[in-house]
Structure formats: C-alpha cells, structure tokens
Short mmCIF file of C-alpha atoms in Angstrom, two decimals:
data_model
loop_
_atom_site.label_atom_id
_atom_site.label_comp_id
_atom_site.label_asym_id
_atom_site.label_seq_id
_atom_site.Cartn_x
_atom_site.Cartn_y
_atom_site.Cartn_z
CA UNK L 1 0.00 0.00 0.00
CA UNK L 2 1.70 3.15 -1.19
CA UNK L 3 1.33 6.35 0.76
CA UNK L 4 0.74 8.63 -2.22
CA UNK L 5 -0.21 12.24 -1.62
CA UNK L 6 -3.11 11.69 0.77
CA UNK L 7 -3.49 14.13 3.62
CA UNK L 8 -4.51 13.05 7.10
CA UNK L 9 -6.46 15.43 9.33
CA UNK L 10 -6.84 14.70 13.04
CA UNK L 11 -9.53 16.39 15.14
CA UNK L 12 -9.06 15.98 18.89
CA UNK L 13 -12.51 17.19 19.84
CA UNK L 14 -15.16 14.46 20.12
CA UNK L 15 -17.19 13.89 17.00
CA UNK L 16 -20.74 15.11 16.91
CA UNK L 17 -21.86 11.72 15.67
CA UNK L 18 -23.60 9.33 18.04
CA UNK L 19 -20.95 6.66 17.60
CA UNK L 20 -19.04 5.74 20.75
CA UNK L 21 -16.87 2.86 21.92
CA UNK L 22 -15.85 1.09 25.08
CA UNK L 23 -12.74 -1.02 25.53
CA UNK L 24 -11.97 -3.74 28.06
CA UNK L 25 -8.65 -3.77 29.97
CA UNK L 26 -7.65 -7.09 28.37
CA UNK L 27 -7.26 -5.25 25.06
CA UNK L 28 -4.95 -2.62 26.58
CA UNK L 29 -2.86 -5.28 28.36
CA UNK L 30 -2.58 -7.29 25.14
CA UNK L 31 -1.49 -4.25 23.12
CA UNK L 32 1.18 -3.32 25.67
CA UNK L 33 2.44 -6.91 25.75
CA UNK L 34 2.70 -6.97 21.94
CA UNK L 35 4.56 -3.66 22.04
CA UNK L 36 7.13 -5.04 24.48
CA UNK L 37 7.63 -8.14 22.29
CA UNK L 38 7.82 -6.24 19.00
CA UNK L 39 10.82 -6.70 16.64
CA UNK L 40 13.77 -4.43 17.31
CA UNK L 41 13.35 -2.51 14.06
CA UNK L 42 9.62 -1.88 14.56
CA UNK L 43 8.63 1.55 15.89
CA UNK L 44 5.01 0.68 16.57
CA UNK L 45 2.64 -2.27 16.74
CA UNK L 46 -0.48 -2.66 14.58
CA UNK L 47 -3.28 -5.13 15.15
CA UNK L 48 -6.94 -6.04 14.76
CA UNK L 49 -9.70 -5.22 17.23
CA UNK L 50 -12.44 -7.77 17.88
CA UNK L 51 -15.78 -7.26 19.56
CA UNK L 52 -19.38 -6.49 18.73
CA UNK L 53 -21.80 -3.62 18.21
CA UNK L 54 -24.29 -3.24 21.06
CA UNK L 55 -27.99 -2.52 20.42
CA UNK L 56 -27.48 1.16 21.31
CA UNK L 57 -24.77 1.48 18.64
CA UNK L 58 -21.79 1.42 21.03
CA UNK L 59 -18.80 -0.53 19.72
CA UNK L 60 -17.73 -3.02 22.42
CA UNK L 61 -14.00 -3.84 21.99
CA UNK L 62 -13.27 -7.08 23.84
CA UNK L 63 -10.22 -8.69 22.22
CA UNK L 64 -7.31 -8.02 19.87
CA UNK L 65 -4.33 -9.57 18.15
CA UNK L 66 -1.22 -8.09 16.56
CA UNK L 67 -0.63 -8.23 12.80
CA UNK L 68 2.95 -8.27 11.47
CA UNK L 69 3.72 -5.35 9.22
CA UNK L 70 6.55 -3.40 7.65
CA UNK L 71 6.36 0.37 7.44
CA UNK L 72 8.45 3.05 5.80
CA UNK L 73 7.98 6.69 4.88
CA UNK L 74 6.46 5.73 1.52
CA UNK L 75 4.46 2.54 2.08
CA UNK L 76 2.89 0.16 4.59
CA UNK L 77 2.67 -3.62 4.12
CA UNK L 78 0.44 -5.85 6.28
CA UNK L 79 0.62 -9.64 6.50
CA UNK L 80 -2.96 -10.14 5.29
CA UNK L 81 -2.75 -13.95 5.30
CA UNK L 82 -1.66 -13.96 8.95
CA UNK L 83 -4.50 -11.54 9.77
CA UNK L 84 -7.11 -13.82 8.19
CA UNK L 85 -5.69 -16.97 9.85
CA UNK L 86 -5.78 -15.32 13.27
CA UNK L 87 -9.34 -14.15 12.67
CA UNK L 88 -10.47 -17.70 11.82
CA UNK L 89 -8.73 -19.06 14.94
CA UNK L 90 -10.34 -16.47 17.22
CA UNK L 91 -13.81 -17.01 15.79
CA UNK L 92 -13.54 -20.75 16.46
CA UNK L 93 -13.31 -19.88 20.16
CA UNK L 94 -15.58 -16.79 20.18
CA UNK L 95 -17.79 -16.86 17.08
CA UNK L 96 -19.70 -13.76 18.23
CA UNK L 97 -16.58 -11.59 18.11
CA UNK L 98 -16.11 -9.87 14.76
CA UNK L 99 -13.72 -7.24 13.43
CA UNK L 100 -14.65 -3.79 14.74
CA UNK L 101 -11.46 -1.92 13.84
CA UNK L 102 -7.73 -1.82 14.36
CA UNK L 103 -5.20 -0.41 16.76
CA UNK L 104 -1.73 1.10 16.71
CA UNK L 105 0.67 2.21 19.39
CA UNK L 106 1.70 5.83 19.52
CA UNK L 107 0.11 9.19 20.17
CA UNK L 108 -2.45 10.13 17.52
CA UNK L 109 -2.68 9.17 13.85
CA UNK L 110 0.03 9.28 11.18
CA UNK L 111 0.16 9.39 7.39
CA UNK L 112 0.30 5.60 7.16
CA UNK L 113 -2.80 5.29 9.32
CA UNK L 114 -5.04 6.29 6.40
CA UNK L 115 -3.70 3.40 4.29
CA UNK L 116 -4.23 0.83 7.03
CA UNK L 117 -7.68 2.25 7.71
CA UNK L 118 -8.57 1.78 4.06
CA UNK L 119 -7.73 -1.92 4.35
CA UNK L 120 -9.89 -2.39 7.46
CA UNK L 121 -12.69 -0.43 5.79
CA UNK L 122 -12.87 -3.31 3.31
CA UNK L 123 -13.07 -5.77 6.20
CA UNK L 124 -15.83 -3.96 8.12
CA UNK L 125 -17.88 -0.83 7.59
CA UNK L 126 -16.83 2.24 9.60
CA UNK L 127 -13.96 0.63 11.59
CA UNK L 128 -12.67 2.08 14.86
CA UNK L 129 -9.04 3.22 15.05
CA UNK L 130 -7.69 2.83 18.60
CA UNK L 131 -4.40 4.48 19.59
CA UNK L 132 -2.48 3.57 22.76
CA UNK L 133 0.39 5.78 23.89
CA UNK L 134 2.87 3.18 25.13
CA UNK L 135 5.56 5.86 25.39
CA UNK L 136 3.80 7.45 28.40
CA UNK L 137 4.50 10.92 27.04
CA UNK L 138 1.98 12.51 29.40
CA UNK L 139 2.98 10.40 32.38
CA UNK L 140 0.36 7.77 31.62
CA UNK L 141 -0.85 5.63 28.75
CA UNK L 142 -3.31 7.74 26.74
CA UNK L 143 -5.98 5.72 24.92
CA UNK L 144 -8.08 7.35 22.17
CA UNK L 145 -10.54 6.15 19.54
CA UNK L 146 -11.08 7.64 16.08
CA UNK L 147 -13.28 7.14 13.05
CA UNK L 148 -12.37 8.23 9.53
CA UNK L 149 -14.40 10.36 7.15
CA UNK L 150 -13.26 10.88 3.56
CA UNK L 151 -13.24 14.52 2.42
CA UNK L 152 -13.83 14.91 -1.30
CA UNK L 153 -14.34 17.70 -3.82
CA UNK L 154 -16.53 16.31 -6.55
CA UNK L 155 -14.94 13.04 -7.65
CA UNK L 156 -11.56 13.97 -6.22
CA UNK L 157 -10.70 12.69 -2.76
CA UNK L 158 -8.79 15.33 -0.83
CA UNK L 159 -8.02 13.88 2.61
CA UNK L 160 -8.91 11.38 5.29
CA UNK L 161 -10.36 13.12 8.32
CA UNK L 162 -9.94 11.28 11.64
CA UNK L 163 -12.42 12.39 14.28
CA UNK L 164 -12.10 11.40 17.92
CA UNK L 165 -15.13 9.66 19.42
CA UNK L 166 -16.07 9.09 23.09
CA UNK L 167 -14.23 6.12 24.56
CA UNK L 168 -15.10 4.41 27.83
CA UNK L 169 -12.60 2.16 29.60
CA UNK L 170 -14.85 -0.29 31.47
CA UNK L 171 -13.26 -2.39 34.20
CA UNK L 172 -13.97 -3.96 37.56
CA UNK L 173 -12.01 -2.95 40.64
CA UNK L 174 -9.51 -5.82 40.37
CA UNK L 175 -8.71 -4.80 36.78
CA UNK L 176 -8.38 -1.15 37.80
CA UNK L 177 -5.62 -2.05 40.28
CA UNK L 178 -3.63 -3.69 37.48
CA UNK L 179 -4.31 -0.82 35.08
CA UNK L 180 -3.09 1.73 37.63
CA UNK L 181 0.17 -0.21 37.91
CA UNK L 182 0.44 -0.36 34.12
CA UNK L 183 0.19 3.44 33.88
CA UNK L 184 3.28 3.89 36.05
CA UNK L 185 6.60 4.05 34.22
CA UNK L 186 8.46 2.19 36.98
CA UNK L 187 7.18 -0.34 39.53
CA UNK L 188 9.31 -1.93 42.26
CA UNK L 189 7.14 -5.02 42.51
CA UNK L 190 3.65 -6.21 41.67
CA UNK L 191 1.24 -6.17 44.62
CA UNK L 192 0.01 -9.46 46.01
CA UNK L 193 -3.66 -10.23 46.64
CA UNK L 194 -3.60 -8.74 50.14
CA UNK L 195 -1.97 -5.49 48.97
CA UNK L 196 -4.42 -5.23 46.07
CA UNK L 197 -7.33 -5.67 48.48
CA UNK L 198 -5.84 -3.00 50.75
CA UNK L 199 -5.69 -0.53 47.87
CA UNK L 200 -9.26 -1.38 46.88
CA UNK L 201 -10.56 -0.96 50.44
CA UNK L 202 -8.76 2.37 50.76
CA UNK L 203 -10.42 3.60 47.57
CA UNK L 204 -13.79 2.34 48.80
CA UNK L 205 -13.41 4.21 52.10
CA UNK L 206 -12.50 7.38 50.20
CA UNK L 207 -15.65 7.06 48.08
CA UNK L 208 -17.78 6.50 51.21
CA UNK L 209 -16.27 9.65 52.76
CA UNK L 210 -17.18 11.59 49.59
CA UNK L 211 -20.78 10.33 49.84
CA UNK L 212 -20.95 11.29 53.54
CA UNK L 213 -19.65 14.77 52.74
CA UNK L 214 -22.15 15.21 49.89
CA UNK L 215 -25.10 14.12 52.05
CA UNK L 216 -24.03 16.43 54.88
CA UNK L 217 -23.67 19.35 52.45
CA UNK L 218 -27.18 18.70 51.08
CA UNK L 219 -28.68 18.47 54.58
CA UNK L 220 -26.95 21.70 55.65
CA UNK L 221 -28.05 23.44 52.46
CA UNK L 222 -24.56 24.12 51.17
CA UNK L 223 -25.18 22.38 47.82
CA UNK L 224 -28.46 21.85 45.95
CA UNK L 225 -30.03 18.40 46.12
CA UNK L 226 -29.95 16.15 43.05
CA UNK L 227 -32.76 13.61 42.83
CA UNK L 228 -30.77 11.30 40.55
CA UNK L 229 -27.82 11.15 42.95
CA UNK L 230 -30.12 10.62 45.92
CA UNK L 231 -31.95 7.82 44.14
CA UNK L 232 -28.64 6.17 43.21
CA UNK L 233 -27.38 6.35 46.81
CA UNK L 234 -30.67 4.87 48.08
CA UNK L 235 -30.50 2.00 45.59
CA UNK L 236 -26.88 1.32 46.54
CA UNK L 237 -27.66 1.20 50.26
CA UNK L 238 -30.72 -0.99 49.64
CA UNK L 239 -28.64 -3.48 47.64
CA UNK L 240 -26.33 -4.17 50.59
CA UNK L 241 -27.11 -7.49 52.34
CA UNK L 242 -28.34 -7.21 55.91
CA UNK L 243 -25.89 -9.34 57.86
CA UNK L 244 -25.06 -9.33 61.54
CA UNK L 245 -21.37 -8.96 62.47
CA UNK L 246 -21.04 -12.66 63.49
CA UNK L 247 -22.64 -13.79 60.21
CA UNK L 248 -20.38 -11.49 58.20
CA UNK L 249 -17.27 -12.81 60.00
CA UNK L 250 -18.34 -16.39 59.31
CA UNK L 251 -18.90 -15.59 55.63
CA UNK L 252 -15.44 -14.03 55.31
CA UNK L 253 -13.75 -16.91 57.15
CA UNK L 254 -15.48 -19.51 54.96
CA UNK L 255 -14.45 -17.66 51.82
CA UNK L 256 -10.86 -17.37 53.07
CA UNK L 257 -10.72 -21.08 53.85
CA UNK L 258 -11.99 -21.90 50.36
CA UNK L 259 -9.28 -19.75 48.80
CA UNK L 260 -6.57 -21.35 50.94
CA UNK L 261 -7.83 -24.80 49.92
CA UNK L 262 -7.64 -23.83 46.24
CA UNK L 263 -4.08 -22.57 46.72
CA UNK L 264 -3.15 -25.85 48.45
CA UNK L 265 -4.67 -27.98 45.67
CA UNK L 266 -2.99 -25.91 42.94
CA UNK L 267 0.35 -26.28 44.75
CA UNK L 268 -0.09 -30.08 44.88
CA UNK L 269 -0.97 -30.18 41.17
CA UNK L 270 2.08 -28.06 40.31
CA UNK L 271 4.31 -30.36 42.37
CA UNK L 272 2.90 -33.46 40.65
CA UNK L 273 3.46 -31.96 37.20
CA UNK L 274 7.05 -31.07 38.08
CA UNK L 275 7.71 -34.56 39.44
CA UNK L 276 6.16 -36.21 36.38
CA UNK L 277 8.29 -34.05 34.08
CA UNK L 278 11.49 -35.01 35.92
CA UNK L 279 10.58 -38.74 35.86
CA UNK L 280 9.82 -38.52 32.14
CA UNK L 281 13.19 -36.83 31.50
CA UNK L 282 15.03 -39.47 33.57
CA UNK L 283 13.25 -42.27 31.70
CA UNK L 284 14.28 -40.83 28.35
CA UNK L 285 17.91 -40.58 29.48
CA UNK L 286 17.94 -44.20 30.67
#
C-alpha cells in the first residue's frame, strides 16, 4: 500500500456523531504486551480489534491480536494472510466476536494510518481506530478512539479526516488495580492479593467519605439536592445485604478457607506436574 499524496487530518474534539466505543482492559494489556515483544526494528505495533456492536450502537472492543507489518515513509505492508488466519482461529473460540477496527501504538494518527484504515474499511464498515500511547508521554498511557471520514471535492478525494469519538474504559475494581500499575513508568514489585485488596478498600473508604460529605452538604443546604444522585445512593444502600457482624465474620472466614484450599490444591498439582516431568526426563535418558 503506497502512501501517495493523501493528507490526514486529526480532530481531537469528540465527534458530533452518536458513535461511541468502550474497551476492556484485556485489550490494553494485550497491546502493551505486543509492544514489548515487538521486533527491534519496529517503531510501533499494529493489530486487529475484535468485539461487537451493542444494540445502542456502542462498539464493544473485547479482544485483539497483533498483525505483522513493515512500514516506511512511503508505504505500509500488512501480513494479510496472517491476519485472516488469526481471525479464523479467534472465531472458532468466540464466534460472536467480529472485526470492529484496528489499533496502533503511539500518540495520535500518522500518514500511514489512512492506508491501514482503508484496508480495514474493506473488512468492516466504519472501523474504529484505537491508539495507545505506550511511550507514556503525558505520564500515563493515553488511549483514544477515532473514526475516519473521507473529504472529497466532486470526484476527487482530498483527505482522510480522523475524528475522535467518546471512549469508555470499562473495568472492575480488580482490573483497575492492574491498570493503575500499568500506567506507572516504573514499579518496584507487583502487589500481592492482600496489597491489592488493601488498595481497593482504601479507595472504597475514600468514596464512602465523599458520599458522607455530599449528604451532609445537602442536609446543611450548602449544595443543591440532586434527585438522581439521591436515588442512586438509596438503591446502593438498599442493595447491601443485611448481615449481623457474626454472620459477616463467618462468611469471610469460609471464603478465606476456600481460597486457601484452592491454593493448596494448585500447589499439589504443580508439584505433581514437576515430578512427572522429571521422571519422564530421567526415563528418556535411561
């Protein structure tokens, strides 16, 4: 795919269109892992995004895989056969996941992005272009989503206009702990389960303090009341199970014992596998 004289326009303000996207943390982790394992001569990583389109029109990005490519100032070449083979393999496991776009590492779009976007436009209509800043230029990994609109004058195509669309990074609390670590440029060590729970509980206590402060401000008349927020707080409180302290302690102890039992069983299985591997190696030597 030759670069030609096409112009690429990037608009950082969200598009006025109703199209939006949400991405799962697994996709970000996978992209960062592919970037770390990239060939030495490669400046960025390019890959395919898999997911589905929700009934409300939101593009749900759930999976991804890297596609080998070579890129220069004049042209971009994708391994199309590898791309199709990987797509077939993924759809054997998750047949509901289809191509929804493509990703690249780096900050913003480049001239070669228009060529790659043209290829994915033949694979799926209106593909999403996801960019992940693995260089941490702003102190954290910036993730953005774009769609492309062709600008033409009569029959002559002038440029490819990339417009940013709203992007939601949806994750549970356990995934957020890992994502916060990923955003840091240097980490001494990964937290264990207990440290991760401590961070989560600290964040939960901070949120509870914010709710207490908001309720007190409303009662004292310092801030106006919001019916939607009040209804949400009431539904949250009503969803909490009514347990006595002894019943709650018993529930926590039972759950802890189950987790310890799973750790013990997994340790036994790992020991058995290691022993079997050593016996098999000794038998082959003899």
